[in-house]
Tab-separated table of C-alpha atoms and ligand atoms in Angstrom:
chain	number	residue	atom	x	y	z
A	192	UNK	CA	110.500	-98.527	195.287
A	193	UNK	CA	113.490	-96.008	193.204
A	194	UNK	CA	116.040	-98.186	191.583
A	195	UNK	CA	119.687	-98.872	192.565
A	196	UNK	CA	121.843	-96.910	189.998
A	197	UNK	CA	124.985	-95.916	189.047
A	198	UNK	CA	122.653	-92.509	188.359
A	199	UNK	CA	121.264	-92.182	191.903
A	200	UNK	CA	124.681	-92.415	193.589
A	201	UNK	CA	126.210	-89.383	191.709
A	202	UNK	CA	122.397	-87.675	192.052
A	203	UNK	CA	123.063	-88.805	196.173
A	204	UNK	CA	126.324	-87.763	196.246
A	205	UNK	CA	125.168	-83.988	194.979
A	206	UNK	CA	122.704	-84.067	198.439
A	207	UNK	CA	124.391	-85.126	201.255
A	208	UNK	CA	122.804	-88.667	200.419
A	209	UNK	CA	119.286	-87.340	202.320
A	210	UNK	CA	117.194	-89.110	199.503
A	211	UNK	CA	117.817	-92.545	200.326
A	212	UNK	CA	114.435	-95.054	201.372
A	213	UNK	CA	114.185	-97.186	203.867
A	214	UNK	CA	115.478	-100.956	202.436
A	215	UNK	CA	111.707	-102.431	203.209
A	216	UNK	CA	109.176	-101.686	205.892
A	217	UNK	CA	108.309	-102.378	209.079
A	218	UNK	CA	104.855	-102.632	209.071
A	219	UNK	CA	102.443	-104.025	212.114
A	220	UNK	CA	100.860	-107.015	211.247
A	221	UNK	CA	97.433	-107.348	209.962
A	222	UNK	CA	95.029	-109.849	211.074
A	223	UNK	CA	95.422	-112.348	208.197
A	224	UNK	CA	97.371	-112.745	204.739
A	225	UNK	CA	97.100	-115.398	201.987
A	226	UNK	CA	100.560	-117.091	203.242
A	227	UNK	CA	102.674	-116.497	206.357
A	228	UNK	CA	106.458	-117.607	206.228
A	229	UNK	CA	107.983	-118.194	209.544
A	230	UNK	CA	111.618	-117.190	209.540
A	231	UNK	CA	113.398	-114.071	207.493
A	232	UNK	CA	116.410	-116.412	206.550
A	233	UNK	CA	117.612	-116.459	203.284
A	234	UNK	CA	115.453	-119.580	202.766
A	235	UNK	CA	112.264	-117.492	203.867
A	236	UNK	CA	112.844	-114.223	202.059
A	237	UNK	CA	113.599	-116.207	198.672
A	238	UNK	CA	110.374	-118.229	199.124
A	239	UNK	CA	108.222	-115.339	199.834
A	240	UNK	CA	109.833	-113.725	196.920
A	241	UNK	CA	108.740	-116.008	193.957
A	242	UNK	CA	105.360	-116.507	195.393
A	243	UNK	CA	105.147	-112.986	194.498
A	244	UNK	CA	107.005	-112.867	191.557
A	245	UNK	CA	106.618	-116.452	189.928
A	246	UNK	CA	103.048	-117.281	191.549
A	247	UNK	CA	101.044	-113.363	191.757
A	248	UNK	CA	100.574	-113.918	195.694
A	249	UNK	CA	101.863	-110.718	196.986
A	250	UNK	CA	99.347	-111.273	200.237
A	251	UNK	CA	102.254	-112.526	202.538
A	252	UNK	CA	104.456	-111.890	205.489
A	253	UNK	CA	107.575	-113.075	206.735
A	254	UNK	CA	107.840	-113.462	210.458
A	255	UNK	CA	110.758	-113.179	211.994
A	256	UNK	CA	111.839	-113.972	216.201
A	257	UNK	CA	114.879	-111.771	215.714
A	258	UNK	CA	116.263	-109.558	213.006
A	259	UNK	CA	116.172	-110.682	209.673
A	260	UNK	CA	119.556	-112.769	208.137
A	261	UNK	CA	120.436	-113.159	212.131
A	262	UNK	CA	120.353	-116.497	211.795
A	263	UNK	CA	122.361	-118.947	209.812
A	264	UNK	CA	121.952	-116.811	206.625
A	265	UNK	CA	123.802	-114.204	208.081
A	266	UNK	CA	126.240	-116.795	209.980
A	267	UNK	CA	127.715	-118.747	207.189
A	268	UNK	CA	131.121	-119.185	205.162
A	269	UNK	CA	129.159	-118.399	201.794
A	270	UNK	CA	130.688	-120.814	199.447
A	271	UNK	CA	128.431	-121.497	196.760
A	272	UNK	CA	128.671	-124.696	194.942
A	273	UNK	CA	126.454	-127.108	193.097
A	274	UNK	CA	128.690	-130.638	192.505
A	275	UNK	CA	126.085	-132.917	194.374
A	276	UNK	CA	126.173	-136.534	193.965
A	277	UNK	CA	122.187	-137.078	193.952
A	278	UNK	CA	119.987	-136.415	190.454
A	279	UNK	CA	117.644	-134.545	192.743
A	280	UNK	CA	120.177	-132.750	194.612
A	281	UNK	CA	122.360	-131.554	191.962
A	282	UNK	CA	119.207	-130.067	189.944
A	283	UNK	CA	118.313	-127.839	192.526
A	284	UNK	CA	121.796	-127.098	194.003
A	285	UNK	CA	122.300	-126.339	190.312
A	286	UNK	CA	118.921	-124.097	189.678
A	287	UNK	CA	120.570	-121.754	192.563
A	288	UNK	CA	124.043	-121.841	191.681
A	289	UNK	CA	122.560	-120.577	188.191
A	290	UNK	CA	119.737	-118.404	189.806
A	291	UNK	CA	122.766	-116.338	191.417
A	292	UNK	CA	124.368	-115.639	188.381
A	293	UNK	CA	122.454	-113.008	187.538
A	294	UNK	CA	120.715	-112.587	191.141
A	295	UNK	CA	122.026	-108.811	191.755
A	296	UNK	CA	120.449	-107.773	188.661
A	297	UNK	CA	116.955	-109.550	188.790
A	298	UNK	CA	116.930	-108.219	192.433
A	299	UNK	CA	118.202	-104.968	191.778
A	300	UNK	CA	120.501	-105.500	194.900
A	301	UNK	CA	124.280	-106.233	194.725
A	302	UNK	CA	124.751	-109.538	195.857
A	303	UNK	CA	128.115	-109.701	195.197
A	304	UNK	CA	128.385	-113.282	193.704
A	305	UNK	CA	131.825	-113.864	193.189
A	306	UNK	CA	132.234	-116.940	190.934
A	307	UNK	CA	135.714	-117.908	191.559
A	308	UNK	CA	136.001	-121.853	191.867
A	309	UNK	CA	135.720	-124.125	194.717
A	310	UNK	CA	138.278	-127.272	195.015
A	311	UNK	CA	137.249	-130.192	197.138
A	312	UNK	CA	140.404	-131.638	197.399
A	313	UNK	CA	141.620	-135.075	197.304
A	314	UNK	CA	143.877	-135.935	200.298
A	315	UNK	CA	143.223	-140.133	200.078
A	316	UNK	CA	142.575	-142.922	197.388
A	317	UNK	CA	139.044	-143.032	199.264
A	318	UNK	CA	138.643	-139.000	198.294
A	319	UNK	CA	140.207	-139.269	195.013
A	320	UNK	CA	137.626	-142.446	194.095
A	321	UNK	CA	135.043	-140.204	195.192
A	322	UNK	CA	135.512	-137.067	193.294
A	323	UNK	CA	136.247	-138.832	190.609
A	324	UNK	CA	132.769	-140.281	190.450
A	325	UNK	CA	130.881	-137.427	191.280
A	326	UNK	CA	132.471	-135.401	188.341
A	327	UNK	CA	131.378	-138.199	186.357
A	328	UNK	CA	127.848	-137.932	187.724
A	329	UNK	CA	127.945	-133.897	187.031
A	330	UNK	CA	128.902	-134.522	183.421
A	331	UNK	CA	125.516	-136.453	182.992
A	332	UNK	CA	123.726	-133.739	185.394
A	333	UNK	CA	124.680	-130.977	183.383
A	334	UNK	CA	127.183	-129.627	186.244
A	335	UNK	CA	130.122	-128.256	185.314
A	336	UNK	CA	132.909	-129.637	187.340
A	337	UNK	CA	136.194	-131.441	186.825
A	338	UNK	CA	138.526	-133.664	188.801
A	339	UNK	CA	142.002	-131.913	188.670
A	340	UNK	CA	145.494	-133.327	189.311
A	341	UNK	CA	147.430	-131.595	192.522
A	342	UNK	CA	149.577	-129.439	189.762
A	343	UNK	CA	146.935	-127.887	188.964
A	344	UNK	CA	145.463	-127.400	192.290
A	345	UNK	CA	148.846	-126.067	193.388
A	346	UNK	CA	148.802	-123.209	190.329
A	347	UNK	CA	145.166	-122.351	191.550
A	348	UNK	CA	146.248	-122.322	195.140
A	349	UNK	CA	150.340	-121.145	195.517
A	350	UNK	CA	149.770	-121.042	198.990
A	351	UNK	CA	148.849	-124.696	199.590
A	352	UNK	CA	151.653	-126.989	200.179
A	353	UNK	CA	150.325	-130.137	198.658
A	354	UNK	CA	153.488	-132.283	199.495
A	355	UNK	CA	151.757	-132.444	203.522
A	356	UNK	CA	153.716	-135.154	205.391
A	357	UNK	CA	150.096	-136.944	206.549
A	358	UNK	CA	147.607	-135.807	204.062
A	359	UNK	CA	149.524	-135.131	200.789
A	360	UNK	CA	147.363	-133.563	198.073
A	361	UNK	CA	146.265	-135.890	195.643
A	362	UNK	CA	144.223	-133.384	193.467
A	363	UNK	CA	140.673	-131.897	193.418
A	364	UNK	CA	136.945	-132.000	192.476
A	365	UNK	CA	137.039	-128.166	190.614
A	366	UNK	CA	134.326	-126.020	190.097
A	367	UNK	CA	134.995	-123.016	188.197
A	368	UNK	CA	131.849	-121.188	188.046
A	369	UNK	CA	131.300	-122.300	192.307
A	370	UNK	CA	132.011	-119.078	194.518
A	371	UNK	CA	131.047	-117.257	197.253
A	372	UNK	CA	128.383	-114.048	197.477
A	373	UNK	CA	127.591	-111.667	200.505
A	374	UNK	CA	125.242	-113.592	202.796
A	375	UNK	CA	123.824	-110.275	204.276
A	376	UNK	CA	123.143	-108.762	200.794
A	377	UNK	CA	121.163	-111.743	200.013
A	378	UNK	CA	118.804	-111.407	202.496
A	379	UNK	CA	118.419	-107.770	202.648
A	380	UNK	CA	117.965	-107.986	198.678
A	381	UNK	CA	115.364	-110.138	199.009
A	382	UNK	CA	113.528	-108.647	201.981
A	383	UNK	CA	113.409	-105.133	199.772
A	384	UNK	CA	112.104	-106.979	196.722
A	385	UNK	CA	109.880	-108.300	198.735
A	386	UNK	CA	108.871	-104.927	200.645
A	387	UNK	CA	108.556	-103.354	197.366
A	388	UNK	CA	106.158	-106.416	196.566
A	389	UNK	CA	103.879	-104.890	199.080
A	390	UNK	CA	104.838	-108.020	201.523
A	391	UNK	CA	104.918	-107.194	205.126
A	392	UNK	CA	108.591	-108.213	207.066
A	393	UNK	CA	107.761	-108.218	210.513
A	394	UNK	CA	111.193	-108.455	212.910
A	395	UNK	CA	110.606	-108.715	216.933
A	396	UNK	CA	107.961	-111.267	216.421
A	397	UNK	CA	108.129	-114.546	217.323
A	398	UNK	CA	105.965	-117.129	216.516
A	399	UNK	CA	104.427	-119.358	219.705
A	400	UNK	CA	102.216	-121.321	218.528
A	401	UNK	CA	100.397	-122.903	215.364
A	402	UNK	CA	96.616	-123.123	215.298
A	403	UNK	CA	95.090	-126.085	213.324
A	404	UNK	CA	91.496	-126.422	213.177
A	405	UNK	CA	89.751	-129.289	211.393
A	406	UNK	CA	92.983	-130.781	210.522
A	407	UNK	CA	94.245	-127.489	208.453
A	408	UNK	CA	96.490	-124.113	209.487
A	409	UNK	CA	94.126	-121.573	210.523
A	410	UNK	CA	97.227	-119.225	211.459
A	411	UNK	CA	99.678	-118.719	213.995
A	412	UNK	CA	100.265	-117.422	217.833
A	413	UNK	CA	103.336	-114.728	218.107
A	414	UNK	CA	104.355	-112.070	220.371
A	415	UNK	CA	101.827	-109.457	218.188
A	416	UNK	CA	99.513	-111.561	218.807
A	417	UNK	CA	97.376	-113.966	216.772
A	418	UNK	CA	97.589	-113.805	212.868
A	419	UNK	CA	95.830	-115.686	210.394
A	420	UNK	CA	96.629	-117.852	207.383
A	421	UNK	CA	95.301	-119.668	204.486
A	422	UNK	CA	98.725	-121.405	203.717
A	423	UNK	CA	102.059	-121.198	206.823
A	424	UNK	CA	105.409	-122.156	205.653
A	425	UNK	CA	107.953	-123.080	208.214
A	426	UNK	CA	111.407	-122.218	207.605
A	427	UNK	CA	113.098	-121.576	210.523
A	428	UNK	CA	116.354	-124.118	210.386
A	429	UNK	CA	117.728	-125.129	213.823
A	430	UNK	CA	114.358	-124.582	214.911
A	431	UNK	CA	112.227	-127.013	212.785
A	432	UNK	CA	111.617	-129.384	215.450
A	433	UNK	CA	110.345	-126.632	217.690
A	434	UNK	CA	108.026	-125.650	215.317
A	435	UNK	CA	107.075	-128.769	213.996
A	436	UNK	CA	106.416	-129.574	217.722
A	437	UNK	CA	103.688	-126.627	218.128
A	438	UNK	CA	101.762	-128.135	214.731
A	439	UNK	CA	101.656	-131.651	216.809
A	440	UNK	CA	104.125	-133.296	214.487
A	441	UNK	CA	107.782	-134.346	214.533
A	442	UNK	CA	110.671	-133.900	211.842
A	443	UNK	CA	113.648	-136.382	211.650
A	444	UNK	CA	116.384	-134.170	212.386
A	445	UNK	CA	119.003	-132.659	214.648
A	446	UNK	CA	119.841	-129.164	215.765
A	447	UNK	CA	123.684	-129.057	216.225
A	448	UNK	CA	125.904	-125.656	216.622
A	449	UNK	CA	128.101	-125.308	213.533
A	450	UNK	CA	131.193	-122.355	213.799
A	451	UNK	CA	133.256	-120.445	211.549
A	452	UNK	CA	135.969	-117.524	211.863
A	453	UNK	CA	138.139	-115.145	210.740
A	454	UNK	CA	141.880	-114.188	210.276
A	455	UNK	CA	143.337	-110.835	210.957
A	456	UNK	CA	143.235	-108.973	207.477
A	457	UNK	CA	145.808	-109.699	205.042
A	458	UNK	CA	146.697	-108.781	201.436
A	459	UNK	CA	145.284	-110.883	198.609
A	460	UNK	CA	146.980	-114.505	198.802
A	461	UNK	CA	143.877	-116.780	197.621
A	462	UNK	CA	140.994	-115.938	195.042
A	463	UNK	CA	139.730	-119.836	194.861
A	464	UNK	CA	138.003	-121.207	197.818
A	465	UNK	CA	138.693	-124.483	199.103
A	466	UNK	CA	137.533	-127.112	201.191
A	467	UNK	CA	139.749	-130.077	202.875
A	468	UNK	CA	137.179	-132.461	203.544
A	469	UNK	CA	139.733	-135.138	205.505
A	470	UNK	CA	141.286	-132.867	207.455
A	471	UNK	CA	138.050	-130.970	208.044
A	472	UNK	CA	138.390	-127.317	207.316
A	473	UNK	CA	137.413	-124.970	204.845
A	474	UNK	CA	139.158	-121.763	203.730
A	475	UNK	CA	138.324	-118.914	201.413
A	476	UNK	CA	139.421	-114.619	201.407
A	477	UNK	CA	136.785	-111.985	201.796
A	478	UNK	CA	137.164	-109.093	200.090
A	479	UNK	CA	138.130	-107.186	203.310
A	480	UNK	CA	140.889	-109.433	202.826
A	481	UNK	CA	140.170	-111.684	205.849
A	482	UNK	CA	140.770	-115.438	205.679
A	483	UNK	CA	137.261	-117.435	206.626
A	484	UNK	CA	137.332	-120.839	207.711
A	485	UNK	CA	135.109	-123.559	208.974
A	486	UNK	CA	135.203	-126.693	210.855
A	487	UNK	CA	132.703	-129.180	211.415
A	488	UNK	CA	129.621	-129.573	213.595
A	489	UNK	CA	129.640	-129.926	217.836
A	490	UNK	CA	128.583	-133.557	218.045
A	491	UNK	CA	125.488	-132.812	220.962
A	492	UNK	CA	122.787	-130.835	220.123
A	493	UNK	CA	121.782	-127.932	221.231
A	494	UNK	CA	120.284	-124.409	220.414
A	495	UNK	CA	123.358	-122.143	221.895
A	496	UNK	CA	123.953	-120.253	218.866
A	497	UNK	CA	127.886	-120.509	219.444
A	498	UNK	CA	130.427	-123.045	219.040
A	499	UNK	CA	132.949	-125.104	220.967
A	500	UNK	CA	136.115	-123.763	221.929
A	501	UNK	CA	138.288	-126.945	221.134
A	502	UNK	CA	136.985	-126.653	217.487
A	503	UNK	CA	138.674	-123.502	216.919
A	504	UNK	CA	141.998	-125.186	217.383
A	505	UNK	CA	141.260	-128.563	215.759
A	506	UNK	CA	140.383	-126.927	212.822
A	507	UNK	CA	143.274	-124.588	212.596
A	508	UNK	CA	145.427	-127.025	213.579
A	509	UNK	CA	144.182	-129.725	210.401
A	510	UNK	CA	144.335	-126.595	207.681
A	511	UNK	CA	148.100	-125.321	209.153
A	512	UNK	CA	149.550	-129.129	207.313
A	513	UNK	CA	147.995	-127.794	203.500
A	514	UNK	CA	148.208	-124.163	204.879
A	515	UNK	CA	151.540	-123.222	206.457
A	516	UNK	CA	150.754	-119.875	205.978
A	517	UNK	CA	147.933	-119.473	208.457
A	518	UNK	CA	150.313	-120.643	211.616
A	519	UNK	CA	151.437	-117.157	211.328
A	520	UNK	CA	147.938	-114.854	211.446
A	521	UNK	CA	146.206	-113.859	214.326
A	522	UNK	CA	142.175	-115.055	214.544
A	523	UNK	CA	140.135	-111.871	214.572
A	524	UNK	CA	136.667	-113.203	215.851
A	525	UNK	CA	134.605	-117.013	215.759
A	526	UNK	CA	130.815	-117.563	215.767
A	527	UNK	CA	128.278	-120.291	215.478
A	528	UNK	CA	124.676	-121.129	214.530
A	529	UNK	CA	122.253	-123.876	215.265
A	530	UNK	CA	122.140	-125.749	211.821
A	531	UNK	CA	119.007	-128.791	210.906
A	532	UNK	CA	120.614	-131.575	209.705
A	533	UNK	CA	118.843	-134.839	208.532
A	534	UNK	CA	119.961	-138.322	208.301
A	535	UNK	CA	120.419	-138.866	204.556
A	536	UNK	CA	122.133	-134.793	204.825
A	537	UNK	CA	119.607	-133.387	202.091
A	538	UNK	CA	116.876	-130.642	203.200
A	539	UNK	CA	113.389	-131.457	203.485
A	540	UNK	CA	110.643	-129.190	201.103
A	541	UNK	CA	107.559	-130.738	202.085
A	542	UNK	CA	104.212	-131.140	203.123
A	543	UNK	CA	103.042	-131.765	206.564
A	544	UNK	CA	100.574	-133.869	208.068
A	545	UNK	CA	98.333	-130.451	208.563
A	546	UNK	CA	96.653	-129.464	205.689
A	547	UNK	CA	97.898	-126.132	203.994
A	548	UNK	CA	101.287	-125.737	206.093
A	549	UNK	CA	104.540	-126.579	204.562
A	550	UNK	CA	108.091	-127.291	205.927
A	551	UNK	CA	111.430	-125.730	204.197
A	552	UNK	CA	114.290	-127.303	206.479
A	553	UNK	CA	117.502	-129.272	207.038
A	554	UNK	CA	119.454	-127.962	204.984
A	555	UNK	CA	122.183	-128.368	207.810
A	556	UNK	CA	125.847	-127.155	206.873
A	557	UNK	CA	124.952	-126.087	203.933
A	558	UNK	CA	122.168	-124.022	202.675
A	559	UNK	CA	123.293	-120.514	201.766
A	560	UNK	CA	123.939	-122.142	198.204
A	561	UNK	CA	120.497	-123.701	197.769
A	562	UNK	CA	118.844	-120.404	198.944
A	563	UNK	CA	117.551	-118.871	195.261
A	564	UNK	CA	116.843	-122.974	194.095
A	565	UNK	CA	115.206	-123.726	197.310
A	566	UNK	CA	112.875	-120.672	197.382
A	567	UNK	CA	111.632	-121.096	193.693
A	568	UNK	CA	111.133	-124.701	194.517
A	569	UNK	CA	109.133	-124.211	197.751
A	570	UNK	CA	107.320	-121.386	196.401
A	571	UNK	CA	105.775	-123.313	193.321
A	572	UNK	CA	105.449	-126.127	196.389
A	573	UNK	CA	103.320	-123.848	198.399
A	574	UNK	CA	101.212	-122.189	195.452
A	575	UNK	CA	100.356	-125.009	193.376
A	576	UNK	CA	100.762	-128.166	195.384
A	577	UNK	CA	103.544	-129.649	193.677
A	578	UNK	CA	107.224	-128.468	192.326
A	579	UNK	CA	109.823	-130.504	190.094
A	580	UNK	CA	112.283	-129.166	192.183
A	581	UNK	CA	110.823	-129.933	195.298
A	582	UNK	CA	109.267	-133.528	194.599
A	583	UNK	CA	111.947	-135.987	195.685
A	584	UNK	CA	112.591	-133.784	198.819
A	585	UNK	CA	109.193	-134.951	200.808
A	586	UNK	CA	109.590	-135.948	204.803
A	587	UNK	CA	107.600	-138.800	203.661
A	588	UNK	CA	111.140	-140.260	202.284
A	589	UNK	CA	112.209	-141.329	205.870
A	590	UNK	CA	109.175	-143.415	206.156
A	591	UNK	CA	109.883	-145.090	203.106
A	592	UNK	CA	113.502	-145.438	202.904
A	593	UNK	CA	113.533	-143.512	200.160
A	594	UNK	CA	116.972	-141.599	201.121
A	595	UNK	CA	119.049	-138.729	198.904
A	596	UNK	CA	122.028	-139.965	200.551
A	597	UNK	CA	124.635	-136.964	200.247
A	598	UNK	CA	126.626	-137.705	203.285
A	599	UNK	CA	130.183	-137.404	201.145
A	600	UNK	CA	128.951	-134.644	198.584
A	601	UNK	CA	127.404	-132.571	201.755
A	602	UNK	CA	131.150	-131.494	202.105
A	603	UNK	CA	133.033	-131.498	205.158
A	604	UNK	CA	132.453	-134.318	207.572
A	605	UNK	CA	129.404	-132.473	208.730
B	3	FAD	P1	118.092	-118.884	209.334
B	3	FAD	O1	119.057	-118.004	208.416
B	3	FAD	O2	118.596	-119.710	210.075
B	3	FAD	O3	116.469	-118.206	209.259
B	3	FAD	C1	115.867	-119.070	209.863
B	3	FAD	C2	115.253	-117.477	211.040
B	3	FAD	O4	113.988	-118.251	211.433
B	3	FAD	C3	116.120	-116.925	211.736
B	3	FAD	O5	116.736	-116.325	211.416
B	3	FAD	C4	115.337	-117.250	213.639
B	3	FAD	O6	115.260	-116.044	214.128
B	3	FAD	C5	113.880	-117.402	212.731
B	3	FAD	N1	112.870	-118.410	213.556
B	3	FAD	C6	113.171	-119.082	214.278
B	3	FAD	N2	112.331	-119.782	214.945
B	3	FAD	C7	111.592	-118.850	214.897
B	3	FAD	C8	110.509	-118.881	215.489
B	3	FAD	N3	109.907	-119.129	216.299
B	3	FAD	N4	109.432	-117.566	214.884
B	3	FAD	C9	109.593	-116.335	213.980
B	3	FAD	N5	111.223	-116.713	213.652
B	3	FAD	C10	111.405	-117.699	214.037
B	3	FAD	N6	126.040	-123.683	203.879
B	3	FAD	C11	126.376	-123.217	202.385
B	3	FAD	O7	125.979	-123.049	201.621
B	3	FAD	N7	127.956	-122.820	202.126
B	3	FAD	C12	128.511	-122.609	203.464
B	3	FAD	O8	129.235	-122.047	203.375
B	3	FAD	C13	127.898	-122.343	204.596
B	3	FAD	N8	128.473	-122.047	205.768
B	3	FAD	C14	128.320	-122.245	207.228
B	3	FAD	C15	128.871	-121.942	207.701
B	3	FAD	C16	128.182	-122.163	209.260
B	3	FAD	C17	129.376	-121.225	210.671
B	3	FAD	C18	126.781	-122.012	209.399
B	3	FAD	C19	126.641	-121.941	210.885
B	3	FAD	C20	126.183	-122.212	208.339
B	3	FAD	C21	126.818	-122.570	206.862
B	3	FAD	N9	126.235	-122.886	205.913
B	3	FAD	C22	126.571	-123.324	204.632
B	3	FAD	C23	124.375	-123.278	206.223
B	3	FAD	C24	123.180	-122.217	205.755
B	3	FAD	O9	123.957	-121.412	206.863
B	3	FAD	C25	122.127	-122.519	206.006
B	3	FAD	O10	121.776	-124.051	205.749
B	3	FAD	C26	121.219	-121.349	205.785
B	3	FAD	O11	121.783	-120.127	205.853
B	3	FAD	C27	119.762	-121.380	206.076
B	3	FAD	O12	118.991	-120.502	205.807
B	3	FAD	P2	117.611	-120.589	206.354
B	3	FAD	O13	116.888	-119.618	205.626
B	3	FAD	O14	116.838	-121.946	206.196
B	3	FAD	O15	118.031	-120.600	208.039
B	4	PYC	O1	127.974	-126.901	201.749
B	4	PYC	O2	129.523	-126.070	200.668
B	4	PYC	C1	129.239	-126.030	201.568
B	4	PYC	C2	130.075	-126.154	202.876
B	4	PYC	C3	130.801	-125.426	203.699
B	4	PYC	C4	131.148	-124.986	204.677
B	4	PYC	C5	130.221	-125.158	205.259
B	4	PYC	N1	128.951	-125.883	203.916
């Protein structure tokens, strides 16, 4: 595939942009592959990419029931940070954050990584203590965060009212190199690089069954027929328990809707990402000028890819105390995704009871930030059978009571 470059843009400008190639091929599936990944979200595509790049495995198909990036990857609020509390989490999220720093160059695709800084507001004394603890843990883990006082918060985000009547801002956990990236571009960049390595991305192809022979995976039944494989990676987020059931095992997780909304575009007003976990909302400004807003999950299980209406009102109402200017903005659109939430709010990157089948799921409300690190570790697990990045995230931890409790650092009170 031809490289994207300033020279290519200039060349195409002189010939009516006739020379651009399709970013990825759309082939018919082959009869079998060395590895099949189910789910062309960010995690599935990143897994395929690192299988090829790091382990030389390119006879790979990524199978997607809809369009690539159309699941949670294309529906999230794009916050990237690695300020988690537990060591295994800090390791994988920081690996991901550091890969984001150079992902555009690595993929030759502009993913618009914007390390504009993330502040998690402390609005109760309990939160102050919690974030001081996280800042200290992060210092030991080599993650660059620090606790800042309310005056520094105000300096970084002048539009904020720090003297709110219910929840005044007491300070915040600040990660200067956290930020955002363009979510679809992350999926598109990985997809293009995978296709360039000769991998097949098969969209509009639903996996309807997992064929298991003698306890080992043999392939998948799909809406385009049977596809054989030696190794299978299930990376289907909110549909993970559905896929696991096809293979005959259960996963300790729930699927719930999480939603977000954007305002009308306004002039630049805020160049930091802010999460307000006590009042339960988070906010950033997109390059288009929209205020990007998210809240909590629905409190019942479903697969509808839309959220309950009352959440919109609750989220905006909660944020207005701290961001009074929001009250004067019109909200433009709202959407939802189905996220896969585990009991300890940490993901599952694991072998399964089916030989040759692996699951990468449970990223819940916070997996966009993890995509490069997750793909890196899961590819290693699939290729070699073990990975230092994923070793603590096996599904057996729920049977053994070895939880990686991130219910606080996972952010908003999801
Ligand atoms: P997905 O992108 O959902 O991909 C899974 C794919 O599997 C889908 O495309 C689906 O169609 C496909 N699939 C499912 N079943 C089948 C089947 N049977 N056959 C074939 N294909 C199938 N995370 C952050 O880090 N920061 C944030 O700010 C953030 N905000 C969020 C806001 C919202 C509103 C939502 C919904 C999520 C948010 N997240 C955030 C979470 C993040 O989006 C997810 O954790 C992440 O995108 C999961 O990626 P994935 O590749 O695992 O899943
Ligand atoms: O994990 O940072 C996060 C997040 C923000 C919004 C949803 N999840």
